[in-house]
Short mmCIF file of C-alpha atoms in Angstrom, two decimals:
data_model
loop_
_atom_site.label_atom_id
_atom_site.label_comp_id
_atom_site.label_asym_id
_atom_site.label_seq_id
_atom_site.Cartn_x
_atom_site.Cartn_y
_atom_site.Cartn_z
CA UNK A 335 -105.45 -63.62 133.06
CA UNK A 336 -107.76 -62.11 135.07
CA UNK A 337 -106.43 -58.31 134.20
CA UNK A 338 -106.26 -59.05 129.69
CA UNK A 339 -110.31 -60.13 131.33
CA UNK A 340 -110.76 -57.21 133.33
CA UNK A 341 -109.51 -55.53 130.48
CA UNK A 342 -112.41 -57.31 127.82
CA UNK A 343 -114.95 -55.71 130.28
CA UNK A 344 -113.01 -51.92 130.39
CA UNK A 345 -113.25 -52.26 126.62
CA UNK A 346 -116.23 -53.73 125.05
CA UNK A 347 -118.41 -53.86 129.30
CA UNK A 348 -121.62 -55.80 129.22
CA UNK A 349 -122.09 -58.57 125.93
CA UNK A 350 -125.28 -59.91 126.71
CA UNK A 351 -125.42 -62.24 123.54
CA UNK A 352 -121.85 -61.22 122.02
CA UNK A 353 -119.62 -64.23 121.20
CA UNK A 354 -116.58 -64.49 122.63
CA UNK A 355 -114.80 -65.51 119.66
CA UNK A 356 -117.11 -61.67 118.76
CA UNK A 357 -115.23 -60.63 121.77
CA UNK A 358 -111.59 -61.17 120.24
CA UNK A 359 -112.73 -59.92 117.02
CA UNK A 360 -114.07 -57.11 117.98
CA UNK A 361 -110.43 -55.56 120.43
CA UNK A 362 -108.92 -56.91 117.78
CA UNK A 363 -110.75 -54.07 115.31
CA UNK A 364 -110.03 -51.52 118.17
CA UNK A 365 -106.49 -52.03 118.48
CA UNK A 366 -106.30 -51.48 114.92
CA UNK A 367 -108.22 -48.53 115.46
CA UNK A 368 -105.68 -46.91 118.18
CA UNK A 369 -102.52 -47.75 116.10
CA UNK A 370 -104.26 -46.00 113.47
CA UNK A 371 -105.29 -43.12 115.73
CA UNK A 372 -102.00 -43.27 117.00
CA UNK A 373 -100.26 -42.33 113.81
CA UNK A 374 -103.22 -39.29 112.92
CA UNK A 375 -104.43 -41.99 110.12
CA UNK A 376 -108.64 -41.10 111.56
CA UNK A 377 -110.14 -42.05 108.66
CA UNK A 378 -109.22 -45.61 108.39
CA UNK A 379 -109.56 -45.02 112.60
CA UNK A 380 -113.05 -44.78 112.49
CA UNK A 381 -113.24 -47.25 110.57
CA UNK A 382 -112.04 -50.33 112.57
CA UNK A 383 -114.31 -48.43 115.85
CA UNK A 384 -117.53 -49.32 113.30
CA UNK A 385 -115.73 -52.59 112.65
CA UNK A 386 -114.78 -52.49 117.27
CA UNK A 387 -118.63 -51.76 117.68
CA UNK A 388 -120.39 -53.86 115.62
CA UNK A 389 -119.22 -56.95 117.60
CA UNK A 390 -119.50 -55.52 120.89
CA UNK A 391 -122.27 -52.12 120.55
CA UNK A 392 -122.44 -52.26 123.62
CA UNK A 393 -118.34 -50.32 124.59
CA UNK A 394 -118.61 -46.79 125.84
CA UNK A 395 -115.36 -46.56 125.60
CA UNK A 396 -115.71 -47.29 122.03
CA UNK A 397 -117.84 -44.64 120.89
CA UNK A 398 -115.59 -42.37 122.79
CA UNK A 399 -112.95 -42.87 120.52
CA UNK A 400 -114.54 -42.56 117.95
CA UNK A 401 -115.97 -39.74 118.29
CA UNK A 402 -112.56 -38.02 119.47
CA UNK A 403 -111.31 -39.80 115.72
CA UNK A 404 -114.23 -37.31 113.50
CA UNK A 405 -113.23 -34.37 116.00
CA UNK A 406 -109.97 -34.63 114.50
CA UNK A 407 -110.87 -34.46 111.36
CA UNK A 408 -113.44 -31.46 112.45
CA UNK A 409 -116.90 -33.48 111.51
CA UNK A 410 -118.71 -32.43 114.16
CA UNK A 411 -121.84 -33.79 114.10
CA UNK A 412 -120.78 -37.17 114.29
CA UNK A 413 -118.67 -36.34 117.39
CA UNK A 414 -120.59 -35.51 119.14
CA UNK A 415 -123.53 -38.39 118.26
CA UNK A 416 -121.00 -40.50 118.83
CA UNK A 417 -120.25 -39.04 122.30
CA UNK A 418 -124.00 -38.89 123.58
CA UNK A 419 -123.90 -42.91 122.45
CA UNK A 420 -120.91 -43.52 124.88
CA UNK A 421 -123.36 -41.90 127.14
CA UNK A 422 -125.63 -43.45 127.24
CA UNK A 423 -124.08 -46.58 127.98
CA UNK A 424 -122.23 -44.54 130.58
CA UNK A 425 -124.15 -41.44 132.20
CA UNK A 426 -121.52 -41.51 134.97
CA UNK A 427 -118.46 -40.91 132.80
CA UNK A 428 -117.39 -37.81 132.68
CA UNK A 429 -114.88 -37.99 129.87
CA UNK A 430 -117.01 -37.56 126.70
CA UNK A 431 -118.99 -34.59 128.75
CA UNK A 432 -115.91 -33.06 128.49
CA UNK A 433 -115.11 -33.46 124.54
CA UNK A 434 -118.37 -32.72 123.66
CA UNK A 435 -117.60 -29.06 125.59
CA UNK A 436 -114.69 -29.35 123.14
CA UNK A 437 -116.74 -29.45 120.19
CA UNK A 438 -119.63 -26.88 120.87
CA UNK A 439 -116.42 -24.48 122.34
CA UNK A 440 -114.72 -25.07 118.57
CA UNK A 441 -117.76 -24.13 116.93
CA UNK A 442 -119.00 -22.07 119.87
CA UNK A 443 -121.93 -22.60 120.99
CA UNK A 444 -120.75 -21.41 124.31
CA UNK A 445 -123.52 -21.74 126.60
CA UNK A 446 -123.55 -25.18 125.38
CA UNK A 447 -120.24 -25.81 126.20
CA UNK A 448 -120.51 -24.55 129.21
CA UNK A 449 -122.80 -26.93 130.19
CA UNK A 450 -120.89 -30.00 129.68
CA UNK A 451 -118.10 -29.00 130.81
CA UNK A 452 -120.64 -28.27 133.92
CA UNK A 453 -121.80 -31.82 133.76
CA UNK A 454 -118.18 -33.05 133.75
CA UNK A 455 -116.59 -31.08 136.80
CA UNK A 456 -119.67 -32.50 138.07
CA UNK A 457 -119.21 -36.22 137.80
CA UNK A 458 -115.99 -35.17 138.98
CA UNK A 459 -114.79 -32.80 140.72
CA UNK A 460 -110.69 -33.40 141.06
CA UNK A 461 -110.32 -33.48 136.69
CA UNK A 462 -108.62 -29.88 135.72
CA UNK A 463 -108.92 -30.47 131.79
CA UNK A 464 -113.16 -29.69 132.69
CA UNK A 465 -112.27 -25.99 134.71
CA UNK A 466 -109.84 -24.89 131.38
CA UNK A 467 -112.00 -25.62 129.31
CA UNK A 468 -115.70 -23.91 131.15
CA UNK A 469 -112.22 -21.01 131.51
CA UNK A 470 -112.20 -20.89 127.85
CA UNK A 471 -116.28 -20.59 127.54
CA UNK A 472 -115.88 -17.97 130.43
CA UNK A 473 -113.36 -15.67 128.79
CA UNK A 474 -114.31 -15.77 125.38
CA UNK A 475 -117.53 -13.87 126.49
CA UNK A 476 -115.85 -11.41 128.47
CA UNK A 477 -116.74 -12.90 131.96
CA UNK A 478 -113.49 -12.20 133.27
CA UNK A 479 -114.18 -13.06 136.56
CA UNK A 480 -115.44 -16.47 135.72
CA UNK A 481 -112.40 -17.24 133.32
CA UNK A 482 -109.83 -16.31 137.36
CA UNK A 483 -111.63 -18.88 139.46
CA UNK A 484 -112.14 -21.05 136.91
CA UNK A 485 -108.87 -20.76 135.79
CA UNK A 486 -108.04 -21.19 138.55
CA UNK A 487 -109.14 -24.49 140.07
CA UNK A 488 -107.38 -26.33 137.08
CA UNK A 489 -104.76 -25.10 138.21
CA UNK A 490 -104.98 -25.73 141.74
CA UNK A 491 -105.52 -29.32 140.89
CA UNK A 492 -102.90 -29.85 138.41
CA UNK A 493 -100.33 -27.38 138.82
CA UNK A 494 -98.13 -27.76 135.69
CA UNK A 495 -101.40 -27.59 133.29
CA UNK A 496 -99.79 -24.88 130.79
CA UNK A 497 -103.58 -23.97 128.76
CA UNK A 498 -104.67 -23.13 131.99
CA UNK A 499 -102.55 -20.20 133.45
CA UNK A 500 -101.86 -18.87 129.77
CA UNK A 501 -106.14 -18.91 131.00
CA UNK A 502 -105.15 -17.27 133.47
CA UNK A 503 -102.04 -14.78 131.85
CA UNK A 504 -105.50 -13.60 129.55
CA UNK A 505 -107.66 -12.75 132.32
CA UNK A 506 -105.22 -10.61 134.04
CA UNK A 507 -104.14 -8.81 130.75
CA UNK A 508 -107.94 -7.65 129.17
CA UNK A 509 -107.53 -6.23 133.75
CA UNK A 510 -104.06 -4.52 132.99
CA UNK A 511 -102.30 -6.03 135.95
CA UNK A 512 -99.17 -6.60 133.28
CA UNK A 513 -97.29 -8.05 135.39
CA UNK A 514 -99.11 -10.82 136.49
CA UNK A 515 -99.86 -11.46 132.61
CA UNK A 516 -96.35 -11.87 132.63
CA UNK A 517 -95.46 -14.24 135.33
CA UNK A 518 -98.38 -16.50 134.71
CA UNK A 519 -97.25 -16.79 130.70
CA UNK A 520 -93.64 -17.10 131.10
CA UNK A 521 -94.33 -19.41 134.16
CA UNK A 522 -96.86 -21.58 131.10
CA UNK A 523 -94.18 -21.54 129.01
CA UNK A 524 -91.58 -22.73 131.70
CA UNK A 525 -93.46 -25.82 131.80
CA UNK A 526 -93.87 -26.44 128.44
CA UNK A 527 -90.68 -24.50 126.32
CA UNK A 528 -92.29 -24.04 123.03
CA UNK A 529 -96.58 -23.36 123.91
CA UNK A 530 -96.80 -20.95 120.73
CA UNK A 531 -100.17 -19.52 121.70
CA UNK A 532 -97.88 -18.71 124.85
CA UNK A 533 -94.47 -16.80 123.22
CA UNK A 534 -97.91 -14.75 120.95
CA UNK A 535 -99.25 -13.37 124.47
CA UNK A 536 -95.36 -12.76 126.00
CA UNK A 537 -95.04 -10.25 122.89
CA UNK A 538 -98.67 -8.62 123.56
CA UNK A 539 -98.54 -7.39 126.98
CA UNK A 540 -94.89 -6.69 126.22
CA UNK A 541 -96.50 -4.65 123.25
CA UNK A 542 -98.20 -3.26 126.08
CA UNK A 543 -95.63 -2.54 128.12
CA UNK A 544 -93.79 -0.78 124.94
CA UNK A 545 -91.03 -2.84 125.85
CA UNK A 546 -90.24 -3.15 122.23
CA UNK A 547 -86.51 -5.08 122.41
CA UNK A 548 -88.66 -7.88 124.30
CA UNK A 549 -91.46 -7.82 122.45
CA UNK A 550 -89.37 -8.27 119.12
CA UNK A 551 -87.31 -11.08 120.82
CA UNK A 552 -91.04 -12.73 121.32
CA UNK A 553 -92.20 -12.70 118.29
CA UNK A 554 -89.60 -13.47 116.87
CA UNK A 555 -89.28 -16.74 118.70
CA UNK A 556 -93.08 -16.86 118.24
CA UNK A 557 -92.56 -17.19 114.31
CA UNK A 558 -90.07 -19.57 114.29
CA UNK A 559 -92.48 -21.88 116.06
CA UNK A 560 -95.55 -20.92 114.12
CA UNK A 561 -93.48 -21.59 111.25
CA UNK A 562 -92.33 -25.22 113.36
CA UNK A 563 -95.48 -26.09 114.64
CA UNK A 564 -96.43 -28.38 110.82
CA UNK A 565 -92.79 -29.74 110.70
CA UNK A 566 -92.44 -30.75 114.54
CA UNK A 567 -96.61 -32.68 114.04
CA UNK A 568 -95.30 -34.05 110.57
CA UNK A 569 -91.99 -35.04 112.20
CA UNK A 570 -92.74 -36.09 115.26
CA UNK A 571 -95.36 -38.73 113.46
CA UNK A 572 -93.10 -39.36 110.59
CA UNK A 573 -90.53 -41.48 114.29
CA UNK A 574 -94.14 -43.17 114.85
CA UNK A 575 -94.74 -44.68 111.85
CA UNK A 576 -90.77 -45.15 111.17
CA UNK A 577 -89.52 -46.63 114.01
CA UNK A 578 -86.27 -47.61 112.69
CA UNK A 579 -85.53 -44.50 110.71
CA UNK A 580 -82.66 -42.95 112.15
CA UNK A 581 -82.50 -40.27 110.11
CA UNK A 582 -85.41 -39.72 110.88
CA UNK A 583 -85.26 -39.19 114.40
CA UNK A 584 -82.75 -36.85 113.46
CA UNK A 585 -84.10 -34.71 111.45
CA UNK A 586 -86.94 -34.76 114.68
CA UNK A 587 -83.80 -33.17 117.00
CA UNK A 588 -83.71 -31.06 114.20
CA UNK A 589 -87.07 -29.34 115.20
CA UNK A 590 -86.70 -30.02 118.50
CA UNK A 591 -83.88 -28.07 119.28
CA UNK A 592 -85.07 -25.27 116.86
CA UNK A 593 -88.03 -25.03 119.11
CA UNK A 594 -85.55 -25.02 122.44
CA UNK A 595 -86.58 -27.98 123.17
CA UNK A 596 -83.30 -29.66 124.30
CA UNK A 597 -83.40 -32.11 127.08
CA UNK A 598 -85.88 -34.10 123.83
CA UNK A 599 -83.41 -32.80 120.81
CA UNK A 600 -80.74 -34.82 122.96
CA UNK A 601 -82.61 -37.76 123.44
CA UNK A 602 -83.97 -38.27 119.79
CA UNK A 603 -80.58 -37.39 118.66
CA UNK A 604 -78.94 -40.66 120.59
CA UNK A 605 -81.57 -42.30 119.58
CA UNK A 606 -80.67 -41.66 115.79
CA UNK A 607 -76.77 -42.48 116.75
CA UNK A 608 -78.45 -46.00 118.30
CA UNK A 609 -79.88 -46.47 115.10
CA UNK A 610 -77.48 -45.70 113.40
CA UNK A 611 -73.57 -45.73 114.69
CA UNK A 612 -72.39 -44.23 111.59
CA UNK A 613 -74.84 -41.42 110.19
CA UNK A 614 -72.78 -38.52 111.20
CA UNK A 615 -75.75 -35.74 110.37
CA UNK A 616 -76.57 -37.28 114.06
CA UNK A 617 -73.56 -36.83 116.15
CA UNK A 618 -72.72 -33.23 114.74
CA UNK A 619 -76.25 -32.95 115.48
CA UNK A 620 -76.25 -33.93 119.12
CA UNK A 621 -72.57 -31.68 119.29
CA UNK A 622 -74.07 -28.65 118.41
CA UNK A 623 -77.25 -29.13 121.01
CA UNK A 624 -74.64 -29.48 124.13
CA UNK A 625 -72.87 -26.34 122.04
CA UNK A 626 -75.75 -24.29 121.69
CA UNK A 627 -76.29 -25.19 125.14
CA UNK A 628 -72.59 -24.63 127.28
CA UNK A 629 -72.12 -28.24 127.88
CA UNK A 630 -68.72 -27.81 125.87
CA UNK A 631 -66.30 -30.74 126.68
CA UNK A 632 -69.71 -33.15 125.76
CA UNK A 633 -70.31 -31.61 122.25
CA UNK A 634 -66.17 -31.20 121.93
CA UNK A 635 -66.85 -35.34 122.46
CA UNK A 636 -69.98 -35.72 119.61
CA UNK A 637 -68.26 -33.82 117.12
CA UNK A 638 -65.37 -36.45 116.93
CA UNK A 639 -67.88 -39.05 116.72
CA UNK A 640 -69.39 -37.39 113.01
CA UNK A 641 -65.16 -36.64 111.73
CA UNK A 642 -65.20 -40.63 113.23
CA UNK A 643 -67.00 -41.66 110.53
CA UNK A 644 -66.69 -38.69 108.32
CA UNK A 645 -63.10 -36.79 108.24
CA UNK A 646 -63.82 -34.52 105.66
CA UNK A 647 -67.03 -32.21 108.07
CA UNK A 648 -65.59 -29.10 108.05
CA UNK A 649 -68.29 -27.91 110.17
CA UNK A 650 -67.57 -30.63 112.32
CA UNK A 651 -63.58 -28.77 112.61
CA UNK A 652 -65.09 -25.81 112.84
CA UNK A 653 -67.01 -25.93 116.16
CA UNK A 654 -64.41 -28.00 117.43
CA UNK A 655 -61.74 -25.72 116.39
CA UNK A 656 -64.35 -22.71 118.46
CA UNK A 657 -65.36 -24.80 121.46
CA UNK A 658 -61.34 -25.43 122.55
CA UNK A 659 -60.91 -21.51 121.39
CA UNK A 660 -64.42 -21.19 124.62
CA UNK A 661 -62.30 -23.53 126.86
CA UNK A 662 -59.31 -21.70 126.11
CA UNK A 663 -57.06 -25.10 125.85
CA UNK A 664 -56.06 -27.54 123.15
CA UNK A 665 -55.14 -23.75 121.37
CA UNK A 666 -52.89 -25.86 119.33
CA UNK A 667 -55.91 -28.29 117.81
CA UNK A 668 -58.02 -25.51 117.55
CA UNK A 669 -55.54 -24.45 115.02
CA UNK A 670 -55.12 -27.62 113.37
CA UNK A 671 -58.96 -28.02 113.27
CA UNK A 672 -59.59 -24.63 112.12
CA UNK A 673 -57.02 -25.04 109.80
CA UNK A 674 -58.87 -28.20 108.52
CA UNK A 675 -61.56 -26.21 107.86
CA UNK A 676 -60.95 -23.70 106.37
CA UNK A 677 -59.02 -26.61 103.11
CA UNK A 678 -62.06 -28.75 102.92
CA UNK A 679 -64.60 -26.09 102.68
CA UNK A 680 -62.33 -22.78 101.69
CA UNK A 681 -65.74 -20.54 100.72
CA UNK A 682 -67.13 -20.42 104.23
CA UNK A 683 -66.22 -16.39 105.34
CA UNK A 684 -67.17 -17.87 108.76
CA UNK A 685 -64.75 -20.77 109.13
CA UNK A 686 -61.97 -18.37 108.04
CA UNK A 687 -63.68 -16.19 110.48
CA UNK A 688 -62.92 -18.67 113.25
CA UNK A 689 -59.22 -18.65 112.21
CA UNK A 690 -58.49 -15.44 112.25
CA UNK A 691 -59.91 -15.19 115.96
CA UNK A 692 -57.01 -17.94 117.26
CA UNK A 693 -54.24 -16.71 115.03
CA UNK A 694 -54.77 -13.19 116.72
CA UNK A 695 -54.88 -15.31 120.46
CA UNK A 696 -51.34 -17.48 119.52
CA UNK A 697 -50.00 -14.81 117.53
CA UNK A 698 -49.91 -15.65 114.35
CA UNK A 699 -50.30 -12.19 113.24
CA UNK A 700 -49.44 -13.13 109.15
CA UNK A 701 -51.48 -16.30 109.07
CA UNK A 702 -54.43 -13.95 111.23
CA UNK A 703 -54.51 -11.20 108.59
CA UNK A 704 -54.46 -13.70 105.32
CA UNK A 705 -57.73 -15.53 107.22
CA UNK A 706 -59.21 -11.92 108.25
CA UNK A 707 -58.88 -11.06 104.00
CA UNK A 708 -60.47 -14.46 103.26
CA UNK A 709 -63.23 -14.14 105.31
CA UNK A 710 -64.27 -10.43 104.34
CA UNK A 711 -63.47 -11.30 100.73
CA UNK A 712 -65.88 -15.06 100.93
CA UNK A 713 -68.46 -12.41 102.95
CA UNK A 714 -68.98 -9.82 100.63
CA UNK A 715 -69.55 -12.55 97.68
CA UNK A 716 -71.76 -14.17 100.02
#
């Protein structure tokens, strides 16, 4: 109970003449606002934050969160007003200063952004984010030494700050230190594998190095990330709003895997399966994720689970055949699954190719030749 009342004090500040009933109601509005905020429904969140403020007007935390919601809607003047209200109530709090810096950075008002980040640092010198923001300001102003100092400080405080490490990579690039830049950008990607901007920067550095193939590979993945960025946001928001929807988790897993977030994909497919054990596509996609990462035995098990719920899922039969072929074991099972795949989907050229390879390995020359003819026939049609 003590912790519960402490939460009241932290969130709602000094109550003045506010009654306990008002505080309780204010907390409910704040909780609703937080729920809306987390679901990306910022207009509803703002409405609830305002209701909470009307009942508990002395809470800097609520004003700060209100500012964040306004900022998400790009209503920057309203955001700044809310942050200033938070600071009036709690001048020695770093976060509103940092958030003000972010707003001015987005508006391109760099001097004010730098001032806000420096105030945040003066209050909390051990918080990495304001240093990263300050580095971004210096970088945009062409002040490379100041940017490097700020980014390095941020990375010392938070070695896992991908944005600070990427910023340092940008500084190295502008200095012409391309090897150091590549190392920094790759480290940012190691921390956040689907960091869209980092892959773009890596492609640009490779272009400067004249490494055309590496540049093309990095740019291709950047384009995939850029295309799936909005899909990721929608898919993640969907499962927040529909936490019992197995297909929603399955779809999110597809996006994660496309973005090379293997562990997230596997966890999400497993969540889909826990919600609907009979969802064959989730079992198949789990197998596909394992297969792409060389976990062939786990892939076979997942594909088999997919077939347990849908015996006519041709792609699962084909992929099991491929797995057994890769393991160079159970080639009789590989042959059986490959034959089933082409029977169920006789126009799929890739399935005929799988059958041809297995027949070659076993020594079924005539069947291999027939499969190749079918593969060519359907490849030409595609």
